[in-house]
Short mmCIF file of C-alpha atoms and ligand atoms in Angstrom, two decimals:
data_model
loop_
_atom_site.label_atom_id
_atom_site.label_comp_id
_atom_site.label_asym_id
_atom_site.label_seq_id
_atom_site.Cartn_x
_atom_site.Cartn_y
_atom_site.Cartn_z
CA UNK A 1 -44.97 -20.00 -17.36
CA UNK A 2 -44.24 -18.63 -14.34
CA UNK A 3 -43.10 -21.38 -11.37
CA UNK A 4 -42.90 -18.91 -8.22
CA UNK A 5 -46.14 -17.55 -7.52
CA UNK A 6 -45.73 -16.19 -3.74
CA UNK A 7 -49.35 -15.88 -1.93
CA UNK A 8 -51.52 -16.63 -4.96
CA UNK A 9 -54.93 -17.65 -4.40
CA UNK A 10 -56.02 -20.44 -5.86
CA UNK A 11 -58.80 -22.75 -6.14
CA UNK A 12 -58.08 -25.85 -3.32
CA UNK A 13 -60.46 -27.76 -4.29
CA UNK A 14 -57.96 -28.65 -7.69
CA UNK A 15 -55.29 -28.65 -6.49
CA UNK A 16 -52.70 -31.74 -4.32
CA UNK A 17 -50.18 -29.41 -2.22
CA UNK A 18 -46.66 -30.52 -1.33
CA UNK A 19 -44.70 -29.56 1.45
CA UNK A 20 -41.29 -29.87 0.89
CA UNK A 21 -38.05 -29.02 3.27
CA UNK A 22 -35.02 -27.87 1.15
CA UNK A 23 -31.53 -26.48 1.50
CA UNK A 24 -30.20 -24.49 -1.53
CA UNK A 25 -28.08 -21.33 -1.93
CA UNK A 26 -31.05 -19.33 -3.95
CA UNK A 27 -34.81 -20.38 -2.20
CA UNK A 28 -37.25 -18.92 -4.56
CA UNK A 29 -35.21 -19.63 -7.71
CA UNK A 30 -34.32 -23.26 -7.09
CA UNK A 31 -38.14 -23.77 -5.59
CA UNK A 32 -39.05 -22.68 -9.03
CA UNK A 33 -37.15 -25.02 -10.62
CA UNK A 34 -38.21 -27.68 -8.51
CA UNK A 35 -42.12 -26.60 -9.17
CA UNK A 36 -40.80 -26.81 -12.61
CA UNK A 37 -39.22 -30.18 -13.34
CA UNK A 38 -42.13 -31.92 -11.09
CA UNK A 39 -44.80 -30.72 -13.82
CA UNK A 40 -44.20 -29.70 -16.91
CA UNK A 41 -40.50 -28.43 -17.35
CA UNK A 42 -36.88 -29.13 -17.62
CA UNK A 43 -33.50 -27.27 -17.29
CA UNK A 44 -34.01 -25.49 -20.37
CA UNK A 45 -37.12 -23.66 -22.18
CA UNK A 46 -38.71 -25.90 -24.71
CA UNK A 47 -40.10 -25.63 -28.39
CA UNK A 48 -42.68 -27.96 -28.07
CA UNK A 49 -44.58 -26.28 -25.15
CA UNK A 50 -47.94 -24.80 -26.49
CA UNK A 51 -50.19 -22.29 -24.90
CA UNK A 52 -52.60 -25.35 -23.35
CA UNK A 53 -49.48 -27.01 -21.69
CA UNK A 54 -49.17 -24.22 -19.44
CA UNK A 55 -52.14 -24.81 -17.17
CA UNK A 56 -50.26 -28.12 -15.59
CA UNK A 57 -47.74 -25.30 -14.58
CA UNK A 58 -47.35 -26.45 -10.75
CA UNK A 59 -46.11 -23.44 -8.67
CA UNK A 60 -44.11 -22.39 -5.23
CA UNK A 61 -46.89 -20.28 -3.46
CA UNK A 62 -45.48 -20.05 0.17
CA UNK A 63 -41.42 -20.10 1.22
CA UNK A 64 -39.82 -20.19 4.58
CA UNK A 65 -36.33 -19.20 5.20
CA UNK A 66 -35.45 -21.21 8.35
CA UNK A 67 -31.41 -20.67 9.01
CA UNK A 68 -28.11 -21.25 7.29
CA UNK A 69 -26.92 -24.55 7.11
CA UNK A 70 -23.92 -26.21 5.43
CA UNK A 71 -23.68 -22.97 2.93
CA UNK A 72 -26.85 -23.05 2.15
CA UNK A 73 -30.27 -21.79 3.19
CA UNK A 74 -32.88 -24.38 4.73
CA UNK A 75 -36.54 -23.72 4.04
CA UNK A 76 -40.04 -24.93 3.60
CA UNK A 77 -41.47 -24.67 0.76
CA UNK A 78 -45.37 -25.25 -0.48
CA UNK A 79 -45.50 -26.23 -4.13
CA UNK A 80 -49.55 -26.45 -5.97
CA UNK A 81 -49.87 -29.03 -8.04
CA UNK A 82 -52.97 -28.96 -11.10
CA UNK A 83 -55.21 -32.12 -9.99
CA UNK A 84 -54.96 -32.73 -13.68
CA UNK A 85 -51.16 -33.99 -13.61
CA UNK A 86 -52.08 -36.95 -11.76
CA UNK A 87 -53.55 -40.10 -12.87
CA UNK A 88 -56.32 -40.92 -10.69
CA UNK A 89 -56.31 -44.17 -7.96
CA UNK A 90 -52.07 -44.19 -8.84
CA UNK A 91 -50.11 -44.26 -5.99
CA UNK A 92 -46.83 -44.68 -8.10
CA UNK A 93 -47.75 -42.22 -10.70
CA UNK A 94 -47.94 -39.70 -7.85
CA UNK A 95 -44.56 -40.28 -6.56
CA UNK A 96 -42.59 -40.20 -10.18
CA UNK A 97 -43.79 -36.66 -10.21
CA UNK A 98 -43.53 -35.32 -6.18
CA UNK A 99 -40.94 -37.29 -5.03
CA UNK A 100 -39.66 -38.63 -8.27
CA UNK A 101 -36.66 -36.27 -10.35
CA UNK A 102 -36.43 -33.69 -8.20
CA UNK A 103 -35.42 -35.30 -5.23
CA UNK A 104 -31.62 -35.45 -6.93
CA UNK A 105 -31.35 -32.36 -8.59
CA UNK A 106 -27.83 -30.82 -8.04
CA UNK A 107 -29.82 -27.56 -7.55
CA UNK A 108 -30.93 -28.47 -4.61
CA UNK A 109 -28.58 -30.86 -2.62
CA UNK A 110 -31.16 -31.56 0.24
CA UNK A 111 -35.02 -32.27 -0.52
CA UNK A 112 -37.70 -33.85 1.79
CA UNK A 113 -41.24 -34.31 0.93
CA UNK A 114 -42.95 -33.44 4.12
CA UNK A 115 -46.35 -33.59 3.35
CA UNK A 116 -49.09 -33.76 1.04
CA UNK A 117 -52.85 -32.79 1.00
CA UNK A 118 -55.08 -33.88 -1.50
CA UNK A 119 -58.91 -32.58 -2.69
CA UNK A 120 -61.63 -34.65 -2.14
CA UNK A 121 -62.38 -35.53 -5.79
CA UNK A 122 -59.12 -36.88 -6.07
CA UNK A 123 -59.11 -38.86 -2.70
CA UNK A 124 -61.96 -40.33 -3.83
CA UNK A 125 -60.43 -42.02 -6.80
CA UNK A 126 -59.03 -44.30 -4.44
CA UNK A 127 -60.63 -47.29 -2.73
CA UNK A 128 -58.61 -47.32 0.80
CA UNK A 129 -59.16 -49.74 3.07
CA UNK A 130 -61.96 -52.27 2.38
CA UNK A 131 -61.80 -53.17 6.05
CA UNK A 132 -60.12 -50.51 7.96
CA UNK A 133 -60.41 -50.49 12.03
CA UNK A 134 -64.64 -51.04 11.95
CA UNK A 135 -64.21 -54.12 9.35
CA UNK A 136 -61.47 -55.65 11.01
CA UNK A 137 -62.92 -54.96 14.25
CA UNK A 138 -66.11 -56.69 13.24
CA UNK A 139 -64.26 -59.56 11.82
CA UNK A 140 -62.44 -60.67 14.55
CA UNK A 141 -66.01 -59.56 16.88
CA UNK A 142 -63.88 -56.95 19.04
CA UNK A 143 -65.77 -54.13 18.28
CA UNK A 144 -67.96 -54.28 21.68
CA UNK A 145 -65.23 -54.42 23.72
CA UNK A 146 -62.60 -52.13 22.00
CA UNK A 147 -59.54 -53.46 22.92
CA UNK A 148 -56.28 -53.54 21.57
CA UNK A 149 -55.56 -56.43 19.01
CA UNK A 150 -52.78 -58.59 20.31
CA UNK A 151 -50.22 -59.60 16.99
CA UNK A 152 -47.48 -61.62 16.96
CA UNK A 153 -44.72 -62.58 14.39
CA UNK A 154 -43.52 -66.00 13.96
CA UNK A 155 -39.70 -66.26 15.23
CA UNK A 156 -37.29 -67.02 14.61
CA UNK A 157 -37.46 -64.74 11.40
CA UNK A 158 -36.38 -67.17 8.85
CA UNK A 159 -35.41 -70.96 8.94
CA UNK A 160 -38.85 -72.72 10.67
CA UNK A 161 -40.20 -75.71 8.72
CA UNK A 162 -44.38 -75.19 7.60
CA UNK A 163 -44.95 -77.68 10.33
CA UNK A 164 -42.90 -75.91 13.00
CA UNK A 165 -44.52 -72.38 11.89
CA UNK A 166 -48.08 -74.03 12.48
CA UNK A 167 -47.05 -74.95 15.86
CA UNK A 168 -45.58 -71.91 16.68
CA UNK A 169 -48.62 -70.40 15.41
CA UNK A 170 -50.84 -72.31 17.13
CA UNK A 171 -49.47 -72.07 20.47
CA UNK A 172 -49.69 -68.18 19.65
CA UNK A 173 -53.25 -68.36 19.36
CA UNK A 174 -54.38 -70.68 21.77
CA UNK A 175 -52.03 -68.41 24.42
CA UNK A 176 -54.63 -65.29 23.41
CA UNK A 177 -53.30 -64.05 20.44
CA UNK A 178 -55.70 -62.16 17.74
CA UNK A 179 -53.00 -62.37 14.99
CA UNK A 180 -50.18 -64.02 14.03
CA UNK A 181 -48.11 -62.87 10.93
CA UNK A 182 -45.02 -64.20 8.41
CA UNK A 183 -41.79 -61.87 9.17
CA UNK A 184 -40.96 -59.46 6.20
CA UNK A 185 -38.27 -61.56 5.13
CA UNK A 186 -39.84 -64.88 4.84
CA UNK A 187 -41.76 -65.34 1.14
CA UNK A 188 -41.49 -68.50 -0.50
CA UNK A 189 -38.09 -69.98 0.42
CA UNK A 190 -37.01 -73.66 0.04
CA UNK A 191 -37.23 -73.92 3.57
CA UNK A 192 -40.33 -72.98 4.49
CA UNK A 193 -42.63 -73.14 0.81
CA UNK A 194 -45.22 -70.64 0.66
CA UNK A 195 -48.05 -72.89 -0.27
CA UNK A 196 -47.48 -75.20 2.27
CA UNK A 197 -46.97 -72.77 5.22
CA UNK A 198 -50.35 -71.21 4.13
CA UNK A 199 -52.03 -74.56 4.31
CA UNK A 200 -50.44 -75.77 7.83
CA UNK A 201 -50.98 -72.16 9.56
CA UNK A 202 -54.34 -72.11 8.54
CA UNK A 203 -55.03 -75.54 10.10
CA UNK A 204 -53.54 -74.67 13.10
CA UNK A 205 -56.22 -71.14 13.16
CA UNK A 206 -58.73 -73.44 12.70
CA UNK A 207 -58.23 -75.79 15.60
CA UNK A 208 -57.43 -73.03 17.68
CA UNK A 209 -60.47 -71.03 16.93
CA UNK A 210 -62.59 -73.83 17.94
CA UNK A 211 -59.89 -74.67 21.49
CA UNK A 212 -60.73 -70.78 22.41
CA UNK A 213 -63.62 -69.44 21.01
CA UNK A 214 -62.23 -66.37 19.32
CA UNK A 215 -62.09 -65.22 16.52
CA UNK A 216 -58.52 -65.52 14.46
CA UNK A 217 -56.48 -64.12 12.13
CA UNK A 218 -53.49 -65.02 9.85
CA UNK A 219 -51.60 -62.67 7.49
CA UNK A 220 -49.16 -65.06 4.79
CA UNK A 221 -46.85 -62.63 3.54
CA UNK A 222 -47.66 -62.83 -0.15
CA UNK A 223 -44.53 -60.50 -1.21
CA UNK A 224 -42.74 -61.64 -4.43
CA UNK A 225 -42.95 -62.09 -8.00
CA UNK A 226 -46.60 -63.91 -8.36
CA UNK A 227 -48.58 -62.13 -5.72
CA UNK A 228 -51.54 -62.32 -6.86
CA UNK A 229 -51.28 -65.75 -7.67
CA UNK A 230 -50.40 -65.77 -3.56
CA UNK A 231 -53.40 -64.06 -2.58
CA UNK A 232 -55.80 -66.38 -4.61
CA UNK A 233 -53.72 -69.40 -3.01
CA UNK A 234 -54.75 -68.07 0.40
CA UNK A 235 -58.58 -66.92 -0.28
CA UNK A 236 -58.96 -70.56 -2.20
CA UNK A 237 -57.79 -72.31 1.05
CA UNK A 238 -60.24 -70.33 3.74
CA UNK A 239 -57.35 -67.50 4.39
CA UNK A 240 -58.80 -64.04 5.26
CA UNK A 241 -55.84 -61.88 5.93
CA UNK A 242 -52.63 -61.30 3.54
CA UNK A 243 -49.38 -59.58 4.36
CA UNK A 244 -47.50 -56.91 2.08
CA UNK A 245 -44.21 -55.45 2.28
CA UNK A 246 -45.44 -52.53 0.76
CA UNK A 247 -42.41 -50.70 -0.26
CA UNK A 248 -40.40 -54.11 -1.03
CA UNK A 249 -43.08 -55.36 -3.37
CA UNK A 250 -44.12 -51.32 -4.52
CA UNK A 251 -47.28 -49.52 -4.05
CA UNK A 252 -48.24 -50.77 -7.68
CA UNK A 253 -48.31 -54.17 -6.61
CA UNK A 254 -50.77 -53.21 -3.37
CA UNK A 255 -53.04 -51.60 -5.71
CA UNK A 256 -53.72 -54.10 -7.98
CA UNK A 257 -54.16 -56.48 -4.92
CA UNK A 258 -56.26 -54.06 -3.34
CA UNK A 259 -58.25 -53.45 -6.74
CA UNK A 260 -58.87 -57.09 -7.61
CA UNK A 261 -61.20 -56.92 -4.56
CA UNK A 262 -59.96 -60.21 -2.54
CA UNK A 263 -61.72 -59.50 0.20
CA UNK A 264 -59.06 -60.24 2.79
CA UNK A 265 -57.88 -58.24 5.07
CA UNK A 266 -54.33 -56.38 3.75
CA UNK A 267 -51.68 -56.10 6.27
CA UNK A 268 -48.96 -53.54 5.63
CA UNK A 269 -45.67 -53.93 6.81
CA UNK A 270 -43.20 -50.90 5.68
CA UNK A 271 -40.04 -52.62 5.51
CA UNK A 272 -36.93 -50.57 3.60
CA UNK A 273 -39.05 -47.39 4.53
CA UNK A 274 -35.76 -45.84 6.64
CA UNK A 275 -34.01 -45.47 3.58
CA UNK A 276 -36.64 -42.86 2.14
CA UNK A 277 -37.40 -41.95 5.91
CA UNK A 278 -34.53 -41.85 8.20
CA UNK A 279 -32.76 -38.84 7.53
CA UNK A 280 -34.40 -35.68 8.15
CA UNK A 281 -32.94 -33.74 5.35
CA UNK A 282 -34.00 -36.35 2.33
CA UNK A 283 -36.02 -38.70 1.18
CA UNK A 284 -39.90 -38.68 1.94
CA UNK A 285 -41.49 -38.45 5.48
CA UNK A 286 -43.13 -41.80 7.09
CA UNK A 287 -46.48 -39.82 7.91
CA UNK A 288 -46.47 -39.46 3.57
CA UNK A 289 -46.03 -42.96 3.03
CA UNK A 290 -48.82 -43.40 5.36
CA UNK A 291 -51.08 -41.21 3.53
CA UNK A 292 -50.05 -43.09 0.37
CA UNK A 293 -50.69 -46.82 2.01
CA UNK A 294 -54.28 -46.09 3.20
CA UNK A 295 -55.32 -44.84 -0.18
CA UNK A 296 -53.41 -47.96 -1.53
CA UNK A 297 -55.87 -50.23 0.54
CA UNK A 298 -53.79 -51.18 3.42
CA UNK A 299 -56.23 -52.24 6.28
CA UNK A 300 -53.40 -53.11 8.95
CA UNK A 301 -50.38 -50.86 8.68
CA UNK A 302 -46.98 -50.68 10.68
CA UNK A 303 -46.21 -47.32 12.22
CA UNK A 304 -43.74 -47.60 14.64
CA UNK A 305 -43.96 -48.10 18.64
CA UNK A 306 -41.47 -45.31 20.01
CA UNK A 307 -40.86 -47.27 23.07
CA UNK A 308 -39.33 -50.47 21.37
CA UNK A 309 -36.53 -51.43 18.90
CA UNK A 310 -37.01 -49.27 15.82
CA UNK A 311 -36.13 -45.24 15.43
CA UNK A 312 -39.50 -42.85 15.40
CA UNK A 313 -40.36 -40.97 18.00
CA UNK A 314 -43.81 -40.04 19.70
CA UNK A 315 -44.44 -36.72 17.40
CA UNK A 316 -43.40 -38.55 14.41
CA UNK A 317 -45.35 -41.83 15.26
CA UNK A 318 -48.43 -39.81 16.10
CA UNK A 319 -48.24 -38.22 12.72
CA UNK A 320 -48.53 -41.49 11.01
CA UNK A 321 -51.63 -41.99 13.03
CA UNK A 322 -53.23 -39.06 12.45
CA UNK A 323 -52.62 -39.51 8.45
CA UNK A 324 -54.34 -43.07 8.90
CA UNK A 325 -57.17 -42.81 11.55
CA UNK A 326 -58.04 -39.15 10.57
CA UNK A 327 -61.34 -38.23 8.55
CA UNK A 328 -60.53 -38.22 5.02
CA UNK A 329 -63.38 -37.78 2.86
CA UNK A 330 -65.31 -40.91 4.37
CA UNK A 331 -62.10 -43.03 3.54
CA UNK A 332 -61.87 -46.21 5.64
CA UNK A 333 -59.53 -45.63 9.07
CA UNK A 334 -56.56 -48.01 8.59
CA UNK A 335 -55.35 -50.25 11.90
CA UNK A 336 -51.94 -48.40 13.59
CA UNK A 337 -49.65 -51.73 14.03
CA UNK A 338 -47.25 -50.75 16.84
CA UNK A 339 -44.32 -53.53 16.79
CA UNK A 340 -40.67 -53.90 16.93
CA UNK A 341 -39.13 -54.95 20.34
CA UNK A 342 -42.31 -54.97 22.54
CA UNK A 343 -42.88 -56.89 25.79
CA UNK A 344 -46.37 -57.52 28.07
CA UNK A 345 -44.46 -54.23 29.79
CA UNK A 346 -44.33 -51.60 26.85
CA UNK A 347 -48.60 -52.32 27.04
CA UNK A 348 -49.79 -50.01 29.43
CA UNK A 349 -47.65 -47.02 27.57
CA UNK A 350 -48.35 -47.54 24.26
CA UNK A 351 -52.08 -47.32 24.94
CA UNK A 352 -51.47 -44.18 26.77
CA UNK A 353 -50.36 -42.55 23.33
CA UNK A 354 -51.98 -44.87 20.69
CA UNK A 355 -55.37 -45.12 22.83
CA UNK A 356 -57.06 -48.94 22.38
CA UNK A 357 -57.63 -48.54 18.77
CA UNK A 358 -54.12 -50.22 17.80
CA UNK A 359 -52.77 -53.38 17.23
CA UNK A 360 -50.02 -54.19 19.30
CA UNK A 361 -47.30 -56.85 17.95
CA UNK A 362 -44.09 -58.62 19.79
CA UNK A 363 -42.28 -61.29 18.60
CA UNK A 364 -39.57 -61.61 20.59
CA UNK A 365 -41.51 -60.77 23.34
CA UNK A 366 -43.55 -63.08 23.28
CA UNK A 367 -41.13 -65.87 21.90
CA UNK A 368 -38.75 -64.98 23.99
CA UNK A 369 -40.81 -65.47 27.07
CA UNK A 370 -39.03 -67.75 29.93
CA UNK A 371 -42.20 -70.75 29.62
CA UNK A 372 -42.55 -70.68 26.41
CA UNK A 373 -45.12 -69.00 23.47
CA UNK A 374 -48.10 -70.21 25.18
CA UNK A 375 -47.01 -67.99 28.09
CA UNK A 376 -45.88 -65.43 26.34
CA UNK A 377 -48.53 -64.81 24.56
CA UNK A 378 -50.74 -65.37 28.00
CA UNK A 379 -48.62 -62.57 29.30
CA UNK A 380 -49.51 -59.63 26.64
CA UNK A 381 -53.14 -60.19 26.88
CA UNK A 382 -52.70 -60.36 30.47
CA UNK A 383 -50.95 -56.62 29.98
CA UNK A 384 -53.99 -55.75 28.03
CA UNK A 385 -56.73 -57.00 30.52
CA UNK A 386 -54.86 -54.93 33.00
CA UNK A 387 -54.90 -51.89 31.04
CA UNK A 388 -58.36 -52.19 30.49
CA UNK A 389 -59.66 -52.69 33.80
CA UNK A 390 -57.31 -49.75 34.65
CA UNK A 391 -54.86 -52.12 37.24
CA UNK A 392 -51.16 -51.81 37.10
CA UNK A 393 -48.74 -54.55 35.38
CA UNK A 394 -47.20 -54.71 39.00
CA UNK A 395 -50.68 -55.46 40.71
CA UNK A 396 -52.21 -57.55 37.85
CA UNK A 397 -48.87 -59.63 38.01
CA UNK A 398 -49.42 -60.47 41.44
CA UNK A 399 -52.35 -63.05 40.29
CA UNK A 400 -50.83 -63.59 36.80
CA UNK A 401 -47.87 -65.38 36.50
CA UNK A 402 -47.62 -65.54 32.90
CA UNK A 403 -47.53 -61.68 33.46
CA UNK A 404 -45.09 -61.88 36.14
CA UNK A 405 -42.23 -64.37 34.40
CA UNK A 406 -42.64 -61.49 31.41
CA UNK A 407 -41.94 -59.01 33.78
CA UNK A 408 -39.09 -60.49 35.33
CA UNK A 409 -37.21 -61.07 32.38
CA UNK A 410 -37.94 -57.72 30.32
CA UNK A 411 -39.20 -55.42 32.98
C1 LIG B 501 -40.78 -57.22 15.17
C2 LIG B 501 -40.56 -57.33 13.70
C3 LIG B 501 -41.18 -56.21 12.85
C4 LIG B 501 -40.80 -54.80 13.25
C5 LIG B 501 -40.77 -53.83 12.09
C6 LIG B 501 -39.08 -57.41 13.39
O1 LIG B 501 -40.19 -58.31 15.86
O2 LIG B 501 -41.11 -58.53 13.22
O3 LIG B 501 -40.77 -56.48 11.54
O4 LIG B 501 -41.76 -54.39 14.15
O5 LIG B 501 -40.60 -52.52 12.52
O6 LIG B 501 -38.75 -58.17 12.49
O7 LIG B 501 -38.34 -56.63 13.94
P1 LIG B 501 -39.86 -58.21 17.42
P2 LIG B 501 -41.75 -51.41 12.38
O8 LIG B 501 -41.17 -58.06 18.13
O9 LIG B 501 -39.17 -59.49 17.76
O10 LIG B 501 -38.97 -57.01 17.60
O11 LIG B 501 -42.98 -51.99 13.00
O12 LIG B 501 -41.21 -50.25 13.09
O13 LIG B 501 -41.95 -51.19 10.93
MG1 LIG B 502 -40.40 -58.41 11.26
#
């Protein structure tokens, strides 16, 4: 079996390929070993491989020696994987085996999973998005004017009663929000019970659906121990939408939500993904994970915002995009969700980079507003009318004052 297989041709169309970044004192060797104990090898030649076990040999076909670094050489490597060592439509049977062992081997004390591409026949074992941009677009009747979707998450985090949620919500919607979602850390606590937050939120959509004429959405955060049990609570009482933390919960639990074909809308927020993401030398990269959460089913999925709160910048949050908006085999585009410290005043830049297919989400900024969520809310779709009809915040603001209090406070 031979693991290093430099400029090989092979076949594509059967093959996943994995890039991987590495830093080891031997390239080739330790590549091999990694191509090795990600198929169908170990540390030490075995017994009990036969002649037919060989074919899920996956191999090193392409190496890059960057520069030194820390006594050790830096590289990229490409490993081929046989199609045939992956169960089909399993997101976590995939990452056992390409980001599973060998991102701890001693062999190799730095290991990133860059990137993966996948053949078509495999792709299509997955279901993706049911929605996707066009679905949810349809849903919520935006898709003849094309604008960006206006989210917001309830604040404070944690600690609301159901009642105070609904009005919180409420006042979110009726000030012109699309979308109003639970934080990632609110689930089914004793102070604010899932079942009865569902009920009271949804209550509050309805009436405000009816006060405004547009169409609403609400995404429960069904993360936790039952969750399908969640997401049947919310489809039995009228709920379309449902939020994951995908990486929290695990990408086992989004497929089987995604396969028992709900029908609601999936919202993905990637919570806990800096500790597989942050550093540049380990773990997995976010446009990856992104890859792996539209093929899960996500509809709506977090990305980053590169002008707010959270780390990521523009390269790295246009990657995501591309991995979720791209063609891929006729696979459902998934939403971007740019969030995370965003005002009415980050508006105008993050459509510059994201363009208007994106959903744009503040929760401070639009809790935080001086007059209130009404306003606040009032204020980012104020941004977004701007945008649209191609005025500046400064100019808009003049006749807006919703706009204008936002402004003052946050710039
Ligand atoms: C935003 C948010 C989101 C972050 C997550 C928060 O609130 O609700 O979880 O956007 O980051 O808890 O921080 P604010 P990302 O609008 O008040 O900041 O989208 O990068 O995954
Ligand atoms: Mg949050």
């Amino acid at each position: 079996m031979d693991f290093v297989r430099i400029g090989e041709e092979f076949d594509k169309d059967n093959y996943l390929i994995a890039d991987f970044y590495i830093e080891t004192d031997d390239v080739l060797k330790n590549a091999g070993e990694l191509a090795k104990e990600s198929s169908n090898g170990t540390w030490t030649p075995l017994k009990t491989s036969k002649g037919y076990t060989s074919s899920l040999s996956a191999f090193v076909f392409d190496a890059k020696e960057l520069y030194e670094i820390d006594g050790n050489k830096a590289a990229y490597i490409k490993v081929a994987y046989p199609i045939e060592l992956f169960e089909d439509n399993s997101i976590p049977q995939i990452l056992s085996d390409i980001a599973g062992n060998i991102l701890g081997m001693k062999i190799i004390p730095r290991v990133r999973l860059v990137d993966i591409e996948m053949p078509e026949k495999y792709v299509k074992t997955f279901k993706g998005p049911e929605f996707g941009i066009d679905g949810v677009r349809e849903y919520m009747k935006t898709d003849k004017v094309q604008r960006p979707h206006i989210g917001t998450i309830v604040k404070p985090k944690v600690g609301l009663s159901p009642e105070d949620t609904a009005t919180v919500s409420y006042e979110s919607f009726y000030g012109g929000c699309d979308f109003v979602k639970d934080d990632e850390n609110l689930t089914n606590q004793r102070f604010c019970p899932f079942e009865d937050r569902v009920i009271k939120v949804l209550e509050a959509l309805d009436k405000a659906e009816s006060e405004t004429g547009e169409k609403k959405l609400y995404a429960p955060n069904i993360t936790g121990t039952n969750m399908t049990e969640r997401a049947q609570f919310v489809k039995d009482h009228g709920g379309t939408c449902i939020m994951v933390d995908i990486l929290a919960a695990g990408f086992s639990k989004v497929q089987e939500i995604r396969d028992s074909n709900f029908k609601m809308i999936i919202h993905g927020h990637r919570a806990m993904h800096a500790a597989m993401t942050r550093y540049e030398r380990q773990g997995i990269s976010m446009s990856v994970l992104s890859l792996l959460s539209r093929l899960a089913g996500i509809d709506q999925m977090h990305i980053g915002s590169v002008v707010g709160k959270m780390e990521g910048e523009l390269s790295e949050v246009l990657k995501n995009r591309d991995k979720i908006v791209s063609e891929l085999y006729g696979l459902n585009q998934c939403f971007p969700v740019n969030s995370g410290g965003l005002h009415p005043g980050h508006i105008p830049e993050i459509v510059q980079f994201m363009g208007n297919d994106t959903i744009i989400q503040a929760g401070g900024g639009i809790h935080g507003h001086p007059d209130g969520t009404i306003k606040g809310a009032a204020a980012m779709r104020q941004a977004v009318d701007a945008v649209i009809e191609g005025v500046s915040l400064e100019e808009y603001a003049k006749s807006h004052e919703e706009l204008k209090n936002a402004m003052e406070k946050w710039g």
